[in-house]
mmCIF file of C-alpha atoms and ligand atoms in Angstrom:
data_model
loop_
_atom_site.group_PDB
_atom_site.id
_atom_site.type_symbol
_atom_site.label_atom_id
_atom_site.label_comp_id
_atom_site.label_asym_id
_atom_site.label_seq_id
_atom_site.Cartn_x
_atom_site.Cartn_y
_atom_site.Cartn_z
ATOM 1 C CA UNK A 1 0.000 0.000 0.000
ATOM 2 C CA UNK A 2 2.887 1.874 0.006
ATOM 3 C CA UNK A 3 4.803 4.026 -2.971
ATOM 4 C CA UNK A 4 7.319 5.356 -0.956
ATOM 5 C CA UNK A 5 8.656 5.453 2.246
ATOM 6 C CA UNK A 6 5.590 7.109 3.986
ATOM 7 C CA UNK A 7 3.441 8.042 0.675
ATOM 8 C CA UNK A 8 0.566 5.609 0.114
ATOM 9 C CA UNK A 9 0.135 4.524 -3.171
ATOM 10 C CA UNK A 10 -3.274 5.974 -5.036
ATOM 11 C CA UNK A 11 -4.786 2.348 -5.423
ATOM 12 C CA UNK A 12 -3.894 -1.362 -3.299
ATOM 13 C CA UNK A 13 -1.923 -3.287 -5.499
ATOM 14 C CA UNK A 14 -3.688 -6.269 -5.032
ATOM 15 C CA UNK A 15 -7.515 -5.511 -4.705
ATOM 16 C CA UNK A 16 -7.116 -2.108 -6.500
ATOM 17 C CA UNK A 17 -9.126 -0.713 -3.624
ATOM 18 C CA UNK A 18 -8.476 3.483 -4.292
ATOM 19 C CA UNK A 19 -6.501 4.436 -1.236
ATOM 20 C CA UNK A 20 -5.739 8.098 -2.552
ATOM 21 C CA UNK A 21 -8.134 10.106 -0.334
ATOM 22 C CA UNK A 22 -6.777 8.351 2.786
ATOM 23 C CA UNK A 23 -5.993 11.068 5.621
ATOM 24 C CA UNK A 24 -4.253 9.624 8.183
ATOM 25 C CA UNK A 25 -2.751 13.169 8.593
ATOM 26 C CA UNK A 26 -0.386 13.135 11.967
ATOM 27 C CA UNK A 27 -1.897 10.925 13.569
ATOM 28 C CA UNK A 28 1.017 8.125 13.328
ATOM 29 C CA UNK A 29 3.700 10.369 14.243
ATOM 30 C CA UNK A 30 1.170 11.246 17.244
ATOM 31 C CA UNK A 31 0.429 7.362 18.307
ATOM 32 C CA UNK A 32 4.826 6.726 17.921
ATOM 33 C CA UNK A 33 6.025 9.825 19.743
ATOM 34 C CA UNK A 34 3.083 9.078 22.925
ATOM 35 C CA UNK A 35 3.377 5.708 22.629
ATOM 36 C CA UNK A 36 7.437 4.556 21.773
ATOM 37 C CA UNK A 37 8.151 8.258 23.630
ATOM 38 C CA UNK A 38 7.171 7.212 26.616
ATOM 39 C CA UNK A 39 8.805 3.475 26.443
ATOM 40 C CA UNK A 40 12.295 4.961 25.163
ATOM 41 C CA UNK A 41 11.682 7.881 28.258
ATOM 42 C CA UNK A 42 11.227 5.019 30.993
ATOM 43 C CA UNK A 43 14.133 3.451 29.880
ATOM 44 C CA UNK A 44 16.682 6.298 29.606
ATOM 45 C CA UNK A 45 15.488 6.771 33.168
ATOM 46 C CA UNK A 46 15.973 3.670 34.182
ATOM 47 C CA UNK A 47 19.361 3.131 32.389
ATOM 48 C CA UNK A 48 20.266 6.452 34.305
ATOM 49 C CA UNK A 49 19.195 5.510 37.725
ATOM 50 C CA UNK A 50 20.693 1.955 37.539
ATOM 51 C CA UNK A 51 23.943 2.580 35.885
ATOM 52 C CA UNK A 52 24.449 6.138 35.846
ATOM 53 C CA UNK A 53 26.654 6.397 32.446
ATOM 54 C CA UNK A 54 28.288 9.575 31.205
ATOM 55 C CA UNK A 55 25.942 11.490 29.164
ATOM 56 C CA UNK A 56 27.636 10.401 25.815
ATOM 57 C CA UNK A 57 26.705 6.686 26.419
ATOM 58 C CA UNK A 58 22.938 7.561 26.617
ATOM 59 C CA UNK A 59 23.742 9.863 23.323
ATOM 60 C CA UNK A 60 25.494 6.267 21.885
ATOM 61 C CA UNK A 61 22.446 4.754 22.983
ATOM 62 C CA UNK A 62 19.431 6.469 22.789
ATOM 63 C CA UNK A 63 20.021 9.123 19.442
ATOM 64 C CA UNK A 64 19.551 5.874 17.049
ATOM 65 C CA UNK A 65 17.485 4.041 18.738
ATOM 66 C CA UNK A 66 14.788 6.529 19.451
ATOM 67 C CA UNK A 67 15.748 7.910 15.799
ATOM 68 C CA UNK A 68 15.521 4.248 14.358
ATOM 69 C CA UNK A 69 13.044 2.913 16.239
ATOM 70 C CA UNK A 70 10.553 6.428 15.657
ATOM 71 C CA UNK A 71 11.214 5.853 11.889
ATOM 72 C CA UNK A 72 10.353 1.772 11.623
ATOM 73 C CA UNK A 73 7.096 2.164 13.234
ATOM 74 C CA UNK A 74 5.600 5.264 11.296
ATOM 75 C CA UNK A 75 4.969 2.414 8.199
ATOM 76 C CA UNK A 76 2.949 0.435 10.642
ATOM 77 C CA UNK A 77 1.019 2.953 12.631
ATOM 78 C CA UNK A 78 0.441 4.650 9.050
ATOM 79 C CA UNK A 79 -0.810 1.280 7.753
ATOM 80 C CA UNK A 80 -2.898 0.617 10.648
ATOM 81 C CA UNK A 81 -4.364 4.224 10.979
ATOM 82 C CA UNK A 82 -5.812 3.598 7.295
ATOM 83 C CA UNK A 83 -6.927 0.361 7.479
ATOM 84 C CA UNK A 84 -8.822 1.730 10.573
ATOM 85 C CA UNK A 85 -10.175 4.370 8.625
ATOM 86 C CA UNK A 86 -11.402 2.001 5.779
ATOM 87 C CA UNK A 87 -12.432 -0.512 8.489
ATOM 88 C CA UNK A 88 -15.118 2.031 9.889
ATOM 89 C CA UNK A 89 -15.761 3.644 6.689
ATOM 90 C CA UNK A 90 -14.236 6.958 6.997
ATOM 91 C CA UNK A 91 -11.899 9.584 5.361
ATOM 92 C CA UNK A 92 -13.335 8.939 1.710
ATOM 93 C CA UNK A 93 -13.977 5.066 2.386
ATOM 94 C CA UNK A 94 -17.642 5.839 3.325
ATOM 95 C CA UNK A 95 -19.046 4.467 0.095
ATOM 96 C CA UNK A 96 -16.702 1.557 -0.489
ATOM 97 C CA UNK A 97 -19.033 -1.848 -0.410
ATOM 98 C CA UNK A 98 -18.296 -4.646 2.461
ATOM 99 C CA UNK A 99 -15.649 -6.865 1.965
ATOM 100 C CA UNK A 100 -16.441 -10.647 2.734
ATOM 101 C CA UNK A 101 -15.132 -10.473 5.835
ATOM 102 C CA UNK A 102 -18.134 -7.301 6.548
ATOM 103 C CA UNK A 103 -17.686 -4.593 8.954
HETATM 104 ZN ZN1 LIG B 201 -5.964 -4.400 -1.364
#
């Protein structure tokens, strides 16, 4: 469903379902910053309070992984957020027929 890193293609691949007027709009970056934020927060805390590095070992540590991490689960939340959307019939997908599986 994707034609790029983050762009979703105009049509599924597979089905052909149109996928164009998707709007998933921020809401991935919102569910990976609240969500993997506050995981990758807890543990720089914890990492400080058990071990209590020099800062540049948390920079070692933390800088790709939070960068890494944020950027391989965008795709999925991005992925989910539209299948929601067609799921429940919203943000354009309000006139696209039931699928066998139904609502
Ligand atoms: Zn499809």
């Amino acid at each position: 469903m994707f034609s790029g890193f983050l762009t979703i293609a105009p049509s599924c691949g597979v089905c052909g379902l149109t996928l164009a007027h998707e709007d998933a709009g921020d809401g991935p970056a919102v569910f990976v910053i609240l969500i993997y934020g506050f995981l990758m927060a807890g543990l720089a805390a914890w990492v400080e309070l058990s071990y209590e590095p020099p800062f540049w070992v948390h920079a070692v540590i933390f800088v790709p992984l939070i960068l890494g991490g944020s950027a391989l689960l965008l795709r999925p939340f991005k992925a989910t957020l539209v299948a929601l959307q067609y799921k429940h019939r919203v943000a354009g997908f309000e006139n696209e027929p039931d699928g066998p599986a139904g609502r």
